[in-house]
mmCIF file of N, CA and C in Angstrom:
data_model
loop_
_atom_site.group_PDB
_atom_site.id
_atom_site.type_symbol
_atom_site.label_atom_id
_atom_site.label_comp_id
_atom_site.label_asym_id
_atom_site.label_seq_id
_atom_site.Cartn_x
_atom_site.Cartn_y
_atom_site.Cartn_z
ATOM 1 N N MET A 30 182.655 153.459 -7.970
ATOM 2 C CA MET A 30 182.584 153.835 -6.578
ATOM 3 C C MET A 30 181.233 154.445 -6.260
ATOM 4 N N LYS A 31 180.777 155.317 -7.181
ATOM 5 C CA LYS A 31 179.479 155.956 -6.985
ATOM 6 C C LYS A 31 178.374 154.902 -6.990
ATOM 7 N N THR A 32 178.489 153.873 -7.799
ATOM 8 C CA THR A 32 177.501 152.812 -7.878
ATOM 9 C C THR A 32 177.442 152.030 -6.573
ATOM 10 N N ARG A 33 178.609 151.760 -5.985
ATOM 11 C CA ARG A 33 178.629 151.040 -4.706
ATOM 12 C C ARG A 33 177.970 151.862 -3.606
ATOM 13 N N PHE A 34 178.248 153.158 -3.596
ATOM 14 C CA PHE A 34 177.655 154.035 -2.590
ATOM 15 C C PHE A 34 176.131 154.059 -2.739
ATOM 16 N N THR A 35 175.632 154.167 -3.953
ATOM 17 C CA THR A 35 174.190 154.186 -4.216
ATOM 18 C C THR A 35 173.561 152.862 -3.809
ATOM 19 N N LEU A 36 174.208 151.769 -4.139
ATOM 20 C CA LEU A 36 173.711 150.449 -3.767
ATOM 21 C C LEU A 36 173.670 150.284 -2.247
ATOM 22 N N ALA A 37 174.705 150.743 -1.566
ATOM 23 C CA ALA A 37 174.758 150.659 -0.102
ATOM 24 C C ALA A 37 173.661 151.518 0.519
ATOM 25 N N LEU A 38 173.413 152.684 -0.064
ATOM 26 C CA LEU A 38 172.368 153.577 0.434
ATOM 27 C C LEU A 38 170.992 152.935 0.286
ATOM 28 N N TYR A 39 170.708 152.364 -0.888
ATOM 29 C CA TYR A 39 169.425 151.688 -1.106
ATOM 30 C C TYR A 39 169.251 150.508 -0.152
ATOM 31 N N LEU A 40 170.299 149.754 0.039
ATOM 32 C CA LEU A 40 170.243 148.598 0.928
ATOM 33 C C LEU A 40 169.978 149.026 2.371
ATOM 34 N N THR A 41 170.625 150.095 2.814
ATOM 35 C CA THR A 41 170.417 150.611 4.170
ATOM 36 C C THR A 41 168.977 151.082 4.353
ATOM 37 N N VAL A 42 168.449 151.810 3.385
ATOM 38 C CA VAL A 42 167.064 152.295 3.452
ATOM 39 C C VAL A 42 166.093 151.118 3.485
ATOM 40 N N ALA A 43 166.346 150.105 2.682
ATOM 41 C CA ALA A 43 165.462 148.935 2.642
ATOM 42 C C ALA A 43 165.461 148.201 3.978
ATOM 43 N N VAL A 44 166.629 148.032 4.583
ATOM 44 C CA VAL A 44 166.721 147.343 5.878
ATOM 45 C C VAL A 44 166.004 148.149 6.954
ATOM 46 N N LEU A 45 166.200 149.459 6.974
ATOM 47 C CA LEU A 45 165.518 150.307 7.959
ATOM 48 C C LEU A 45 164.001 150.267 7.765
ATOM 49 N N ALA A 46 163.549 150.340 6.530
ATOM 50 C CA ALA A 46 162.109 150.297 6.252
ATOM 51 C C ALA A 46 161.510 148.971 6.696
ATOM 52 N N LEU A 47 162.208 147.891 6.429
ATOM 53 C CA LEU A 47 161.726 146.569 6.825
ATOM 54 C C LEU A 47 161.643 146.435 8.340
ATOM 55 N N SER A 48 162.631 146.950 9.044
ATOM 56 C CA SER A 48 162.611 146.840 10.505
ATOM 57 C C SER A 48 161.500 147.694 11.108
ATOM 58 N N VAL A 49 161.235 148.847 10.516
ATOM 59 C CA VAL A 49 160.148 149.699 11.005
ATOM 60 C C VAL A 49 158.800 149.040 10.749
ATOM 61 N N LEU A 50 158.608 148.499 9.558
ATOM 62 C CA LEU A 50 157.322 147.897 9.205
ATOM 63 C C LEU A 50 157.021 146.649 10.022
ATOM 64 N N THR A 51 157.995 145.838 10.304
ATOM 65 C CA THR A 51 157.733 144.614 11.073
ATOM 66 C C THR A 51 157.544 144.895 12.549
ATOM 67 N N GLY A 52 157.974 146.041 13.012
ATOM 68 C CA GLY A 52 157.818 146.381 14.424
ATOM 69 C C GLY A 52 156.536 147.119 14.725
ATOM 70 N N CYS A 53 155.795 147.530 13.718
ATOM 71 C CA CYS A 53 154.564 148.292 13.919
ATOM 72 C C CYS A 53 153.387 147.350 14.074
ATOM 73 N N PRO A 54 152.534 147.593 15.051
ATOM 74 C CA PRO A 54 151.344 146.754 15.174
ATOM 75 C C PRO A 54 150.370 147.045 14.043
ATOM 76 N N ALA A 55 149.573 146.055 13.709
ATOM 77 C CA ALA A 55 148.563 146.227 12.669
ATOM 78 C C ALA A 55 147.523 147.224 13.138
ATOM 79 N N SER A 56 147.125 148.100 12.245
ATOM 80 C CA SER A 56 146.086 149.053 12.620
ATOM 81 C C SER A 56 144.729 148.469 12.296
ATOM 82 N N GLY A 57 143.736 148.924 12.985
ATOM 83 C CA GLY A 57 142.380 148.442 12.777
ATOM 84 C C GLY A 57 141.556 148.801 13.989
ATOM 85 N N PRO A 58 140.279 148.521 13.932
ATOM 86 C CA PRO A 58 139.426 148.876 15.056
ATOM 87 C C PRO A 58 139.778 148.059 16.295
ATOM 88 N N THR A 59 139.710 148.730 17.424
ATOM 89 C CA THR A 59 139.933 148.053 18.695
ATOM 90 C C THR A 59 138.650 147.331 19.063
ATOM 91 N N PRO A 60 138.714 146.043 19.391
ATOM 92 C CA PRO A 60 137.481 145.329 19.727
ATOM 93 C C PRO A 60 136.823 145.910 20.972
ATOM 94 N N THR A 61 135.497 145.974 20.926
ATOM 95 C CA THR A 61 134.739 146.447 22.072
ATOM 96 C C THR A 61 134.721 145.360 23.131
ATOM 97 N N PRO A 62 135.081 145.712 24.372
ATOM 98 C CA PRO A 62 135.061 144.680 25.404
ATOM 99 C C PRO A 62 133.637 144.203 25.656
ATOM 100 N N ALA A 63 133.487 142.933 25.937
ATOM 101 C CA ALA A 63 132.168 142.361 26.211
ATOM 102 C C ALA A 63 131.657 142.863 27.553
ATOM 103 N N VAL A 64 130.341 142.933 27.672
ATOM 104 C CA VAL A 64 129.727 143.306 28.939
ATOM 105 C C VAL A 64 129.982 142.173 29.924
ATOM 106 N N PRO A 65 130.471 142.483 31.120
ATOM 107 C CA PRO A 65 130.684 141.412 32.091
ATOM 108 C C PRO A 65 129.362 140.715 32.414
ATOM 109 N N VAL A 66 129.390 139.418 32.473
ATOM 110 C CA VAL A 66 128.184 138.625 32.728
ATOM 111 C C VAL A 66 128.242 138.092 34.151
ATOM 112 N N ASP A 67 127.118 138.237 34.877
ATOM 113 C CA ASP A 67 127.050 137.741 36.251
ATOM 114 C C ASP A 67 126.688 136.271 36.309
ATOM 115 N N GLY A 68 126.048 135.766 35.259
ATOM 116 C CA GLY A 68 125.659 134.361 35.252
ATOM 117 C C GLY A 68 125.284 133.894 33.863
ATOM 118 N N VAL A 69 125.383 132.590 33.666
ATOM 119 C CA VAL A 69 124.999 131.960 32.399
ATOM 120 C C VAL A 69 123.877 130.989 32.707
ATOM 121 N N LEU A 70 122.802 131.054 31.919
ATOM 122 C CA LEU A 70 121.625 130.240 32.184
ATOM 123 C C LEU A 70 121.204 129.500 30.922
ATOM 124 N N ASP A 71 121.156 128.178 30.987
ATOM 125 C CA ASP A 71 120.657 127.366 29.879
ATOM 126 C C ASP A 71 119.144 127.257 29.992
ATOM 127 N N VAL A 72 118.443 127.572 28.909
ATOM 128 C CA VAL A 72 116.983 127.477 28.879
ATOM 129 C C VAL A 72 116.596 126.547 27.738
ATOM 130 N N ASP A 73 115.915 125.460 28.088
ATOM 131 C CA ASP A 73 115.442 124.491 27.103
ATOM 132 C C ASP A 73 113.979 124.799 26.809
ATOM 133 N N MET A 74 113.634 124.929 25.531
ATOM 134 C CA MET A 74 112.269 125.249 25.124
ATOM 135 C C MET A 74 111.767 124.128 24.226
ATOM 136 N N ARG A 75 110.842 123.315 24.751
ATOM 137 C CA ARG A 75 110.262 122.243 23.930
ATOM 138 C C ARG A 75 108.996 121.723 24.583
ATOM 139 N N ASN A 76 108.168 121.096 23.760
ATOM 140 C CA ASN A 76 106.893 120.536 24.229
ATOM 141 C C ASN A 76 106.069 121.569 24.996
ATOM 142 N N TYR A 77 106.119 122.814 24.520
ATOM 143 C CA TYR A 77 105.332 123.915 25.094
ATOM 144 C C TYR A 77 105.699 124.211 26.541
ATOM 145 N N VAL A 78 106.973 124.032 26.879
ATOM 146 C CA VAL A 78 107.442 124.288 28.248
ATOM 147 C C VAL A 78 108.812 124.961 28.190
ATOM 148 N N TYR A 79 109.020 125.924 29.105
ATOM 149 C CA TYR A 79 110.355 126.466 29.348
ATOM 150 C C TYR A 79 110.948 125.666 30.500
ATOM 151 N N GLU A 80 112.199 125.292 30.380
ATOM 152 C CA GLU A 80 112.861 124.590 31.475
ATOM 153 C C GLU A 80 114.189 125.277 31.746
ATOM 154 N N PRO A 81 114.371 125.950 32.857
ATOM 155 C CA PRO A 81 113.430 126.079 33.964
ATOM 156 C C PRO A 81 112.253 126.977 33.591
ATOM 157 N N ARG A 82 111.236 126.896 34.423
ATOM 158 C CA ARG A 82 109.986 127.615 34.168
ATOM 159 C C ARG A 82 109.942 128.973 34.862
ATOM 160 N N SER A 83 110.682 129.096 35.957
ATOM 161 C CA SER A 83 110.723 130.383 36.662
ATOM 162 C C SER A 83 112.172 130.749 36.968
ATOM 163 N N PHE A 84 112.404 132.051 37.033
ATOM 164 C CA PHE A 84 113.750 132.588 37.182
ATOM 165 C C PHE A 84 113.739 133.700 38.218
ATOM 166 N N GLU A 85 114.837 133.850 38.951
ATOM 167 C CA GLU A 85 114.974 134.980 39.874
ATOM 168 C C GLU A 85 116.342 135.617 39.674
ATOM 169 N N PHE A 86 116.320 136.943 39.512
ATOM 170 C CA PHE A 86 117.544 137.705 39.301
ATOM 171 C C PHE A 86 117.537 138.914 40.217
ATOM 172 N N LYS A 87 118.702 139.563 40.346
ATOM 173 C CA LYS A 87 118.827 140.786 41.133
ATOM 174 C C LYS A 87 118.896 141.981 40.190
ATOM 175 N N VAL A 88 118.408 143.128 40.655
ATOM 176 C CA VAL A 88 118.513 144.365 39.890
ATOM 177 C C VAL A 88 119.997 144.617 39.607
ATOM 178 N N GLY A 89 120.303 144.949 38.375
ATOM 179 C CA GLY A 89 121.677 145.217 37.970
ATOM 180 C C GLY A 89 122.427 143.994 37.481
ATOM 181 N N GLU A 90 121.844 142.819 37.640
ATOM 182 C CA GLU A 90 122.500 141.581 37.220
ATOM 183 C C GLU A 90 122.426 141.431 35.698
ATOM 184 N N THR A 91 123.540 141.061 35.087
ATOM 185 C CA THR A 91 123.600 140.790 33.653
ATOM 186 C C THR A 91 123.707 139.288 33.463
ATOM 187 N N VAL A 92 122.783 138.748 32.680
ATOM 188 C CA VAL A 92 122.698 137.297 32.506
ATOM 189 C C VAL A 92 122.842 136.952 31.029
ATOM 190 N N GLU A 93 123.600 135.903 30.769
ATOM 191 C CA GLU A 93 123.705 135.348 29.422
ATOM 192 C C GLU A 93 122.755 134.163 29.346
ATOM 193 N N PHE A 94 121.765 134.269 28.467
ATOM 194 C CA PHE A 94 120.799 133.192 28.256
ATOM 195 C C PHE A 94 121.272 132.355 27.075
ATOM 196 N N ARG A 95 121.328 131.046 27.261
ATOM 197 C CA ARG A 95 121.664 130.104 26.185
ATOM 198 C C ARG A 95 120.381 129.344 25.864
ATOM 199 N N LEU A 96 119.719 129.749 24.779
ATOM 200 C CA LEU A 96 118.379 129.270 24.440
ATOM 201 C C LEU A 96 118.443 128.128 23.433
ATOM 202 N N ILE A 97 117.820 127.004 23.791
ATOM 203 C CA ILE A 97 117.797 125.835 22.912
ATOM 204 C C ILE A 97 116.352 125.441 22.635
ATOM 205 N N SER A 98 116.037 125.263 21.353
ATOM 206 C CA SER A 98 114.702 124.851 20.926
ATOM 207 C C SER A 98 114.863 123.704 19.935
ATOM 208 N N GLU A 99 114.834 122.486 20.438
ATOM 209 C CA GLU A 99 115.116 121.326 19.592
ATOM 210 C C GLU A 99 113.917 120.828 18.788
ATOM 211 N N ASP A 100 112.684 121.209 19.171
ATOM 212 C CA ASP A 100 111.527 120.639 18.472
ATOM 213 C C ASP A 100 110.949 121.537 17.384
ATOM 214 N N GLU A 101 110.830 122.835 17.642
ATOM 215 C CA GLU A 101 110.256 123.782 16.687
ATOM 216 C C GLU A 101 110.602 125.195 17.133
ATOM 217 N N PRO A 102 110.346 126.210 16.303
ATOM 218 C CA PRO A 102 110.633 127.586 16.718
ATOM 219 C C PRO A 102 109.769 128.003 17.906
ATOM 220 N N HIS A 103 110.361 128.796 18.788
ATOM 221 C CA HIS A 103 109.663 129.363 19.942
ATOM 222 C C HIS A 103 110.150 130.800 20.119
ATOM 223 N N THR A 104 109.507 131.517 21.038
ATOM 224 C CA THR A 104 110.024 132.825 21.434
ATOM 225 C C THR A 104 110.229 132.835 22.940
ATOM 226 N N PHE A 105 111.109 133.720 23.368
ATOM 227 C CA PHE A 105 111.338 133.998 24.782
ATOM 228 C C PHE A 105 110.960 135.463 24.911
ATOM 229 N N THR A 106 109.713 135.717 25.337
ATOM 230 C CA THR A 106 109.153 137.066 25.288
ATOM 231 C C THR A 106 108.701 137.533 26.662
ATOM 232 N N VAL A 107 109.205 138.705 27.059
ATOM 233 C CA VAL A 107 108.768 139.379 28.286
ATOM 234 C C VAL A 107 108.491 140.818 27.862
ATOM 235 N N LYS A 108 107.227 141.099 27.532
ATOM 236 C CA LYS A 108 106.865 142.394 26.945
ATOM 237 C C LYS A 108 107.275 143.563 27.828
ATOM 238 N N GLU A 109 107.049 143.449 29.143
ATOM 239 C CA GLU A 109 107.338 144.559 30.061
ATOM 240 C C GLU A 109 108.825 144.903 30.114
ATOM 241 N N LEU A 110 109.674 143.961 29.771
ATOM 242 C CA LEU A 110 111.122 144.204 29.791
ATOM 243 C C LEU A 110 111.690 144.472 28.398
ATOM 244 N N GLY A 111 110.831 144.408 27.378
ATOM 245 C CA GLY A 111 111.290 144.639 26.014
ATOM 246 C C GLY A 111 112.067 143.470 25.424
ATOM 247 N N ILE A 112 111.867 142.279 25.980
ATOM 248 C CA ILE A 112 112.545 141.084 25.470
ATOM 249 C C ILE A 112 111.614 140.370 24.503
ATOM 250 N N ASN A 113 112.090 140.106 23.298
ATOM 251 C CA ASN A 113 111.346 139.302 22.326
ATOM 252 C C ASN A 113 112.358 138.573 21.451
ATOM 253 N N TRP A 114 112.889 137.478 21.973
ATOM 254 C CA TRP A 114 113.901 136.710 21.261
ATOM 255 C C TRP A 114 113.235 135.560 20.525
ATOM 256 N N VAL A 115 113.368 135.560 19.213
ATOM 257 C CA VAL A 115 112.828 134.492 18.375
ATOM 258 C C VAL A 115 113.917 133.433 18.243
ATOM 259 N N VAL A 116 113.573 132.206 18.625
ATOM 260 C CA VAL A 116 114.559 131.123 18.640
ATOM 261 C C VAL A 116 114.127 130.055 17.641
ATOM 262 N N PRO A 117 114.857 129.914 16.542
ATOM 263 C CA PRO A 117 114.504 128.871 15.579
ATOM 264 C C PRO A 117 114.831 127.494 16.137
ATOM 265 N N LYS A 118 114.302 126.475 15.487
ATOM 266 C CA LYS A 118 114.683 125.110 15.861
ATOM 267 C C LYS A 118 116.201 125.037 15.735
ATOM 268 N N ASN A 119 116.868 124.605 16.818
ATOM 269 C CA ASN A 119 118.331 124.601 16.799
ATOM 270 C C ASN A 119 118.895 123.495 17.679
ATOM 271 N N GLU A 120 120.130 123.152 17.422
ATOM 272 C CA GLU A 120 120.851 122.219 18.281
ATOM 273 C C GLU A 120 121.949 122.946 19.040
ATOM 274 N N GLU A 121 122.412 124.049 18.478
ATOM 275 C CA GLU A 121 123.395 124.896 19.149
ATOM 276 C C GLU A 121 122.643 126.052 19.799
ATOM 277 N N PRO A 122 122.993 126.430 21.011
ATOM 278 C CA PRO A 122 122.252 127.485 21.701
ATOM 279 C C PRO A 122 122.330 128.835 20.993
ATOM 280 N N GLN A 123 121.222 129.553 21.056
ATOM 281 C CA GLN A 123 121.199 130.955 20.650
ATOM 282 C C GLN A 123 121.525 131.735 21.915
ATOM 283 N N VAL A 124 122.531 132.590 21.874
ATOM 284 C CA VAL A 124 122.985 133.295 23.071
ATOM 285 C C VAL A 124 122.478 134.732 23.039
ATOM 286 N N GLU A 125 121.829 135.133 24.126
ATOM 287 C CA GLU A 125 121.324 136.495 24.294
ATOM 288 C C GLU A 125 121.763 136.980 25.673
ATOM 289 N N THR A 126 122.045 138.275 25.790
ATOM 290 C CA THR A 126 122.462 138.846 27.070
ATOM 291 C C THR A 126 121.491 139.949 27.458
ATOM 292 N N PHE A 127 121.166 140.003 28.751
ATOM 293 C CA PHE A 127 120.217 141.011 29.231
ATOM 294 C C PHE A 127 120.625 141.460 30.627
ATOM 295 N N THR A 128 120.491 142.771 30.893
ATOM 296 C CA THR A 128 120.736 143.331 32.221
ATOM 297 C C THR A 128 119.401 143.743 32.819
ATOM 298 N N PHE A 129 119.097 143.218 33.992
ATOM 299 C CA PHE A 129 117.838 143.510 34.671
ATOM 300 C C PHE A 129 117.991 144.800 35.470
ATOM 301 N N SER A 130 117.138 145.778 35.169
ATOM 302 C CA SER A 130 117.291 147.098 35.780
ATOM 303 C C SER A 130 116.142 147.502 36.688
ATOM 304 N N GLU A 131 115.064 146.736 36.698
ATOM 305 C CA GLU A 131 113.903 147.133 37.493
ATOM 306 C C GLU A 131 113.309 145.936 38.223
ATOM 307 N N ALA A 132 113.104 146.105 39.529
ATOM 308 C CA ALA A 132 112.515 145.025 40.325
ATOM 309 C C ALA A 132 111.067 144.797 39.903
ATOM 310 N N GLY A 133 110.620 143.560 40.050
ATOM 311 C CA GLY A 133 109.237 143.229 39.732
ATOM 312 C C GLY A 133 109.093 141.770 39.356
ATOM 313 N N THR A 134 107.843 141.387 39.116
ATOM 314 C CA THR A 134 107.533 140.035 38.654
ATOM 315 C C THR A 134 106.978 140.160 37.245
ATOM 316 N N TYR A 135 107.540 139.401 36.329
ATOM 317 C CA TYR A 135 107.225 139.541 34.915
ATOM 318 C C TYR A 135 106.789 138.204 34.322
ATOM 319 N N ARG A 136 105.864 138.290 33.384
ATOM 320 C CA ARG A 136 105.334 137.095 32.715
ATOM 321 C C ARG A 136 106.154 136.787 31.464
ATOM 322 N N LEU A 137 106.616 135.559 31.372
ATOM 323 C CA LEU A 137 107.360 135.053 30.224
ATOM 324 C C LEU A 137 106.398 134.232 29.379
ATOM 325 N N VAL A 138 106.349 134.489 28.062
ATOM 326 C CA VAL A 138 105.442 133.735 27.184
ATOM 327 C C VAL A 138 106.127 133.420 25.858
ATOM 328 N N CYS A 139 105.635 132.365 25.222
ATOM 329 C CA CYS A 139 106.001 132.076 23.839
ATOM 330 C C CYS A 139 104.876 132.642 22.982
ATOM 331 N N THR A 140 105.223 133.552 22.069
ATOM 332 C CA THR A 140 104.199 134.224 21.266
ATOM 333 C C THR A 140 103.886 133.508 19.955
ATOM 334 N N VAL A 141 104.466 132.328 19.728
ATOM 335 C CA VAL A 141 104.101 131.542 18.550
ATOM 336 C C VAL A 141 102.645 131.106 18.728
ATOM 337 N N ALA A 142 101.848 131.207 17.671
ATOM 338 C CA ALA A 142 100.412 130.910 17.740
ATOM 339 C C ALA A 142 100.141 129.577 18.436
ATOM 340 N N GLY A 143 99.308 129.642 19.476
ATOM 341 C CA GLY A 143 98.879 128.451 20.195
ATOM 342 C C GLY A 143 99.793 127.998 21.322
ATOM 343 N N HIS A 144 101.013 128.501 21.385
ATOM 344 C CA HIS A 144 101.955 128.010 22.394
ATOM 345 C C HIS A 144 101.627 128.513 23.802
ATOM 346 N N GLU A 145 101.293 129.795 23.928
ATOM 347 C CA GLU A 145 100.926 130.320 25.248
ATOM 348 C C GLU A 145 99.705 129.579 25.783
ATOM 349 N N GLY A 146 98.704 129.371 24.932
ATOM 350 C CA GLY A 146 97.498 128.652 25.329
ATOM 351 C C GLY A 146 97.762 127.201 25.689
ATOM 352 N N SER A 147 98.854 126.643 25.169
ATOM 353 C CA SER A 147 99.228 125.261 25.489
ATOM 354 C C SER A 147 100.086 125.177 26.747
ATOM 355 N N GLY A 148 100.294 126.327 27.393
ATOM 356 C CA GLY A 148 101.019 126.324 28.665
ATOM 357 C C GLY A 148 102.462 126.772 28.602
ATOM 358 N N MET A 149 102.894 127.323 27.473
ATOM 359 C CA MET A 149 104.286 127.761 27.378
ATOM 360 C C MET A 149 104.416 129.164 27.956
ATOM 361 N N VAL A 150 104.421 129.200 29.285
ATOM 362 C CA VAL A 150 104.534 130.442 30.048
ATOM 363 C C VAL A 150 105.537 130.222 31.177
ATOM 364 N N GLY A 151 106.014 131.311 31.714
ATOM 365 C CA GLY A 151 106.939 131.240 32.834
ATOM 366 C C GLY A 151 106.909 132.540 33.609
ATOM 367 N N LYS A 152 107.812 132.643 34.583
ATOM 368 C CA LYS A 152 107.828 133.823 35.446
ATOM 369 C C LYS A 152 109.274 134.242 35.690
ATOM 370 N N ILE A 153 109.508 135.549 35.591
ATOM 371 C CA ILE A 153 110.808 136.126 35.938
ATOM 372 C C ILE A 153 110.584 137.086 37.091
ATOM 373 N N THR A 154 111.309 136.869 38.177
ATOM 374 C CA THR A 154 111.237 137.745 39.340
ATOM 375 C C THR A 154 112.577 138.456 39.470
ATOM 376 N N VAL A 155 112.523 139.787 39.589
ATOM 377 C CA VAL A 155 113.733 140.589 39.763
ATOM 378 C C VAL A 155 113.625 141.270 41.124
ATOM 379 N N VAL A 156 114.611 141.016 41.987
ATOM 380 C CA VAL A 156 114.592 141.543 43.353
ATOM 381 C C VAL A 156 115.706 142.569 43.534
ATOM 382 N N GLU A 157 115.532 143.415 44.544
ATOM 383 C CA GLU A 157 116.548 144.436 44.875
ATOM 384 C C GLU A 157 117.809 143.795 45.374
#
């Protein structure tokens, strides 16, 4: 009789433990929410040209840049804004996100040797 009682007690504890464990969510870090993006822009970099060549954004706008460089490595550099994205030769876009915080007109250049001199420049205008 004592053996049956002990067995029943162990079985009850096991069932309760199992129900508690399966009902608990997995613990771990909570993912950080992504910054909301106001727009997505594809930029093709090849033959010493940015396409498109000029851009206009609003102050406070957050943009996701999808950078493609199919011929050779390039950079997407705007020194005044602290942007210096090195883009290797790729077929899948390199994705970068930036929030524009100050109005102005900024010079975009490729800093790979000889590329700026070959005409790989552009313009970013940020308006209020």
